Amino acid sequence: MTSVLKADLDPTADHLTSGTGVNLSSLAHKAVSEMIRDRRLKGGDTIVEARLADALGISRTPLREALQRLEGEGLVRKVANRSYVVRLVDLGEYLHSLKVREILEGEAAALSIGAIPGEELAATRHEIETLMASTSYHTQAHWQSDDRLHGLYIDHCGNPVMAEMIRALRVTTRLFEIAKLKDRLEPDSTEHLAILSALEAGDRRAARTTVQVHCRSLRDFALATVR
């Protein structure tokens, strides 16, 4: 497992030793999720529970509960010796997942037209523009902006089954994208604004098309940078 010390953790970790067991489990889940997103825990890393629990300042019970939840979300998986490893997504799985996202998210965007509150559209635009104007890069701000934009049509597509499938696929693709995330800030933001404009205009065809263009851009970027 990648070496993890308390000093390397999010400030949230300082509070993991307080509260009930349920709170400890939730906070451990948040801390480990952020470690995966920040690549302090990388795809394929084995999670040594005793070491990680000590780094977080908690017992293994709430950590194990957090890992079980992360397994259900697709971020970690259990191997033969009952240890957990961070899920490793290769290029092939990423490209296949993106293709399905292209189909489902394009449809979700079209279905969401007219259902997204105007204040949510405005807040999302403000967040993207603020991110683009920033002089420094912040991983969490990038993830937050990405989640908010895609969440607009996922949450308001009116099809909970489709929404759940898309969320699961986004977990898969995110695990692959983490390594090159910074290089995607400008194209992501530009493509997100195009999607947003289509949603604001109430244009179903444009909403579907701009989402599909975004997914294909992610595919092309992966092929250009990995191969």
Short mmCIF file of C-alpha atoms in Angstrom, two decimals:
data_model
loop_
_atom_site.label_atom_id
_atom_site.label_comp_id
_atom_site.label_asym_id
_atom_site.label_seq_id
_atom_site.Cartn_x
_atom_site.Cartn_y
_atom_site.Cartn_z
CA MET A 1 0.00 0.00 0.00
CA THR A 2 1.18 3.53 -0.63
CA SER A 3 2.64 4.98 2.57
CA VAL A 4 -0.01 7.10 4.28
CA LEU A 5 0.64 9.25 7.33
CA LYS A 6 -1.71 11.48 9.32
CA ALA A 7 0.13 14.52 8.02
CA ASP A 8 -0.73 13.49 4.47
CA LEU A 9 -4.46 13.28 5.13
CA ASP A 10 -7.19 15.82 4.65
CA PRO A 11 -7.76 17.95 7.78
CA THR A 12 -10.97 15.98 8.26
CA ALA A 13 -8.82 13.12 9.52
CA ASP A 14 -7.99 15.11 12.63
CA HIS A 15 -11.60 14.60 13.75
CA LEU A 16 -11.90 10.90 13.05
CA THR A 17 -11.34 9.99 16.67
CA SER A 18 -14.48 11.80 17.86
CA GLY A 19 -18.15 10.96 17.57
CA THR A 20 -20.08 7.71 17.28
CA GLY A 21 -19.05 4.62 15.38
CA VAL A 22 -21.41 5.55 12.56
CA ASN A 23 -19.79 8.97 12.26
CA LEU A 24 -16.34 7.43 12.34
CA SER A 25 -17.30 5.11 9.50
CA SER A 26 -18.68 8.00 7.43
CA LEU A 27 -15.62 10.13 8.06
CA ALA A 28 -13.32 7.22 7.23
CA HIS A 29 -15.25 6.74 3.99
CA LYS A 30 -14.76 10.40 3.11
CA ALA A 31 -11.05 10.32 3.99
CA VAL A 32 -10.29 7.17 1.97
CA SER A 33 -12.37 8.40 -0.98
CA GLU A 34 -10.31 11.59 -1.07
CA MET A 35 -7.08 9.61 -0.83
CA ILE A 36 -8.13 7.66 -3.91
CA ARG A 37 -9.16 10.80 -5.81
CA ASP A 38 -5.87 12.49 -4.87
CA ARG A 39 -3.91 9.35 -5.85
CA ARG A 40 -2.39 8.92 -2.41
CA LEU A 41 -3.97 5.50 -2.87
CA LYS A 42 -3.51 4.40 -6.48
CA GLY A 43 -5.22 1.80 -8.61
CA GLY A 44 -3.91 -1.64 -7.64
CA ASP A 45 -2.65 -0.56 -4.21
CA THR A 46 -3.38 -3.03 -1.43
CA ILE A 47 -5.02 -1.44 1.59
CA VAL A 48 -3.36 -2.66 4.79
CA GLU A 49 -6.19 -2.10 7.25
CA ALA A 50 -4.09 -1.93 10.41
CA ARG A 51 -1.73 0.64 8.93
CA LEU A 52 -4.50 2.77 7.45
CA ALA A 53 -6.58 2.62 10.63
CA ASP A 54 -3.56 3.81 12.59
CA ALA A 55 -2.93 6.62 10.09
CA LEU A 56 -6.54 7.74 10.45
CA GLY A 57 -6.46 7.39 14.22
CA ILE A 58 -9.42 4.99 14.37
CA SER A 59 -10.07 1.31 15.05
CA ARG A 60 -10.35 -1.21 12.24
CA THR A 61 -14.12 -1.66 12.70
CA PRO A 62 -15.26 1.72 11.30
CA LEU A 63 -12.56 1.49 8.64
CA ARG A 64 -13.81 -1.93 7.57
CA GLU A 65 -17.36 -0.53 7.37
CA ALA A 66 -16.07 2.31 5.19
CA LEU A 67 -14.23 -0.14 2.93
CA GLN A 68 -17.36 -2.25 2.53
CA ARG A 69 -19.22 0.87 1.43
CA LEU A 70 -16.44 1.80 -0.98
CA GLU A 71 -16.58 -1.72 -2.39
CA GLY A 72 -20.29 -1.26 -3.07
CA GLU A 73 -19.52 2.01 -4.83
CA GLY A 74 -16.90 0.35 -7.04
CA LEU A 75 -13.84 2.18 -5.71
CA VAL A 76 -12.19 -0.82 -4.04
CA ARG A 77 -12.52 -4.57 -4.40
CA LYS A 78 -11.82 -7.54 -2.16
CA VAL A 79 -9.18 -10.03 -3.28
CA ALA A 80 -8.68 -13.70 -2.46
CA ASN A 81 -6.90 -13.13 0.86
CA ARG A 82 -9.79 -10.88 1.97
CA SER A 83 -7.69 -7.76 1.69
CA TYR A 84 -9.01 -4.73 -0.17
CA VAL A 85 -7.28 -3.19 -3.16
CA VAL A 86 -8.02 0.06 -4.93
CA ARG A 87 -9.84 -0.83 -8.13
CA LEU A 88 -7.62 -0.56 -11.20
CA VAL A 89 -9.37 0.48 -14.42
CA ASP A 90 -7.41 -0.14 -17.62
CA LEU A 91 -7.77 1.64 -20.95
CA GLY A 92 -10.06 -1.00 -22.43
CA GLU A 93 -12.57 -0.86 -19.59
CA TYR A 94 -12.41 2.92 -19.63
CA LEU A 95 -13.18 3.16 -23.36
CA HIS A 96 -16.04 0.66 -23.14
CA SER A 97 -17.51 2.53 -20.18
CA LEU A 98 -17.21 5.85 -21.98
CA LYS A 99 -19.12 4.46 -24.96
CA VAL A 100 -22.01 3.46 -22.73
CA ARG A 101 -21.86 6.83 -21.00
CA GLU A 102 -22.04 8.52 -24.39
CA ILE A 103 -25.31 6.76 -25.12
CA LEU A 104 -26.92 7.04 -21.68
CA GLU A 105 -25.78 10.53 -20.77
CA GLY A 106 -26.80 11.96 -24.12
CA GLU A 107 -30.29 10.60 -23.55
CA ALA A 108 -30.34 11.79 -19.94
CA ALA A 109 -29.40 15.31 -21.01
CA ALA A 110 -32.20 15.37 -23.56
CA LEU A 111 -34.72 14.05 -21.03
CA SER A 112 -33.72 16.65 -18.44
CA ILE A 113 -34.68 19.62 -20.63
CA GLY A 114 -37.23 21.75 -18.82
CA ALA A 115 -36.78 19.91 -15.51
CA ILE A 116 -33.61 21.57 -14.18
CA PRO A 117 -34.26 24.59 -11.91
CA GLY A 118 -32.86 27.83 -13.28
CA GLU A 119 -30.93 28.57 -10.11
CA GLU A 120 -29.06 25.27 -10.46
CA LEU A 121 -28.10 26.12 -14.03
CA ALA A 122 -26.90 29.58 -12.94
CA ALA A 123 -24.90 28.22 -9.99
CA THR A 124 -23.23 25.65 -12.23
CA ARG A 125 -22.26 28.27 -14.81
CA HIS A 126 -20.80 30.48 -12.08
CA GLU A 127 -18.78 27.59 -10.69
CA ILE A 128 -17.34 26.65 -14.09
CA GLU A 129 -16.42 30.25 -14.93
CA THR A 130 -14.78 30.69 -11.53
CA LEU A 131 -12.79 27.50 -12.03
CA MET A 132 -11.59 28.64 -15.45
CA ALA A 133 -10.56 32.04 -14.11
CA SER A 134 -8.52 30.61 -11.23
CA THR A 135 -4.76 31.09 -11.46
CA SER A 136 -4.05 27.85 -9.58
CA TYR A 137 -5.28 24.31 -10.03
CA HIS A 138 -7.33 22.59 -7.33
CA THR A 139 -8.23 18.94 -7.81
CA GLN A 140 -11.26 19.02 -5.51
CA ALA A 141 -12.67 22.10 -7.26
CA HIS A 142 -12.33 20.32 -10.60
CA TRP A 143 -14.14 17.23 -9.31
CA GLN A 144 -16.85 19.36 -7.72
CA SER A 145 -17.48 21.27 -10.92
CA ASP A 146 -17.54 18.04 -12.92
CA ASP A 147 -20.00 16.42 -10.52
CA ARG A 148 -22.28 19.46 -10.48
CA LEU A 149 -22.48 19.75 -14.28
CA HIS A 150 -23.14 16.08 -14.94
CA GLY A 151 -25.44 15.90 -11.95
CA LEU A 152 -27.75 18.48 -13.51
CA TYR A 153 -29.08 16.06 -16.08
CA ILE A 154 -28.44 12.84 -14.17
CA ASP A 155 -30.57 14.03 -11.25
CA HIS A 156 -33.32 15.50 -13.44
CA CYS A 157 -33.59 12.98 -16.28
CA GLY A 158 -36.69 11.41 -14.71
CA ASN A 159 -35.34 7.87 -15.03
CA PRO A 160 -33.81 6.62 -11.74
CA VAL A 161 -32.55 3.39 -13.32
CA MET A 162 -30.67 5.29 -16.01
CA ALA A 163 -29.35 7.73 -13.42
CA GLU A 164 -27.95 4.92 -11.25
CA MET A 165 -26.28 3.26 -14.24
CA ILE A 166 -24.62 6.53 -15.22
CA ARG A 167 -23.35 7.15 -11.70
CA ALA A 168 -21.77 3.68 -11.61
CA LEU A 169 -20.11 4.24 -14.97
CA ARG A 170 -18.76 7.59 -13.80
CA VAL A 171 -17.06 5.84 -10.88
CA THR A 172 -15.29 3.57 -13.35
CA THR A 173 -14.18 6.31 -15.72
CA ARG A 174 -13.10 8.59 -12.87
CA LEU A 175 -10.71 5.97 -11.52
CA PHE A 176 -8.96 5.98 -14.89
CA GLU A 177 -9.05 9.76 -15.40
CA ILE A 178 -7.49 10.68 -12.07
CA ALA A 179 -3.91 10.41 -13.35
CA LYS A 180 -4.39 13.01 -16.11
CA LEU A 181 -7.02 15.16 -14.46
CA LYS A 182 -5.16 18.48 -14.48
CA ASP A 183 -4.66 18.34 -18.25
CA ARG A 184 -8.42 18.05 -18.71
CA LEU A 185 -9.37 21.26 -16.90
CA GLU A 186 -9.61 23.54 -19.95
CA PRO A 187 -11.31 21.10 -22.35
CA ASP A 188 -13.64 19.85 -19.61
CA SER A 189 -14.71 23.37 -18.69
CA THR A 190 -15.20 24.45 -22.31
CA GLU A 191 -17.24 21.34 -23.12
CA HIS A 192 -19.22 21.68 -19.90
CA LEU A 193 -20.17 25.25 -20.82
CA ALA A 194 -21.40 24.01 -24.21
CA ILE A 195 -23.57 21.40 -22.49
CA LEU A 196 -24.83 24.00 -20.06
CA SER A 197 -25.76 26.40 -22.86
CA ALA A 198 -27.81 23.67 -24.54
CA LEU A 199 -29.60 22.89 -21.27
CA GLU A 200 -30.29 26.59 -20.67
CA ALA A 201 -31.63 26.99 -24.20
CA GLY A 202 -33.98 24.02 -23.80
CA ASP A 203 -32.51 22.41 -26.92
CA ARG A 204 -32.84 18.63 -26.63
CA ARG A 205 -30.84 17.85 -29.75
CA ALA A 206 -27.98 20.16 -28.74
CA ALA A 207 -28.01 18.78 -25.20
CA ARG A 208 -27.64 15.23 -26.49
CA THR A 209 -24.97 16.23 -29.02
CA THR A 210 -22.82 18.29 -26.67
CA VAL A 211 -22.75 15.48 -24.11
CA GLN A 212 -21.76 12.99 -26.80
CA VAL A 213 -19.03 15.34 -28.03
CA HIS A 214 -17.72 15.60 -24.47
CA CYS A 215 -17.54 11.80 -24.07
CA ARG A 216 -15.75 11.46 -27.41
CA SER A 217 -13.29 14.17 -26.36
CA LEU A 218 -12.48 12.16 -23.24
CA ARG A 219 -11.97 9.07 -25.40
CA ASP A 220 -9.66 10.87 -27.84
CA PHE A 221 -7.68 12.39 -24.99
CA ALA A 222 -7.15 8.97 -23.41
CA LEU A 223 -6.05 7.42 -26.70
CA ALA A 224 -3.62 10.28 -27.34
CA THR A 225 -2.04 10.26 -23.89
CA VAL A 226 -1.99 6.57 -22.95
CA ARG A 227 -0.96 4.83 -26.16
#
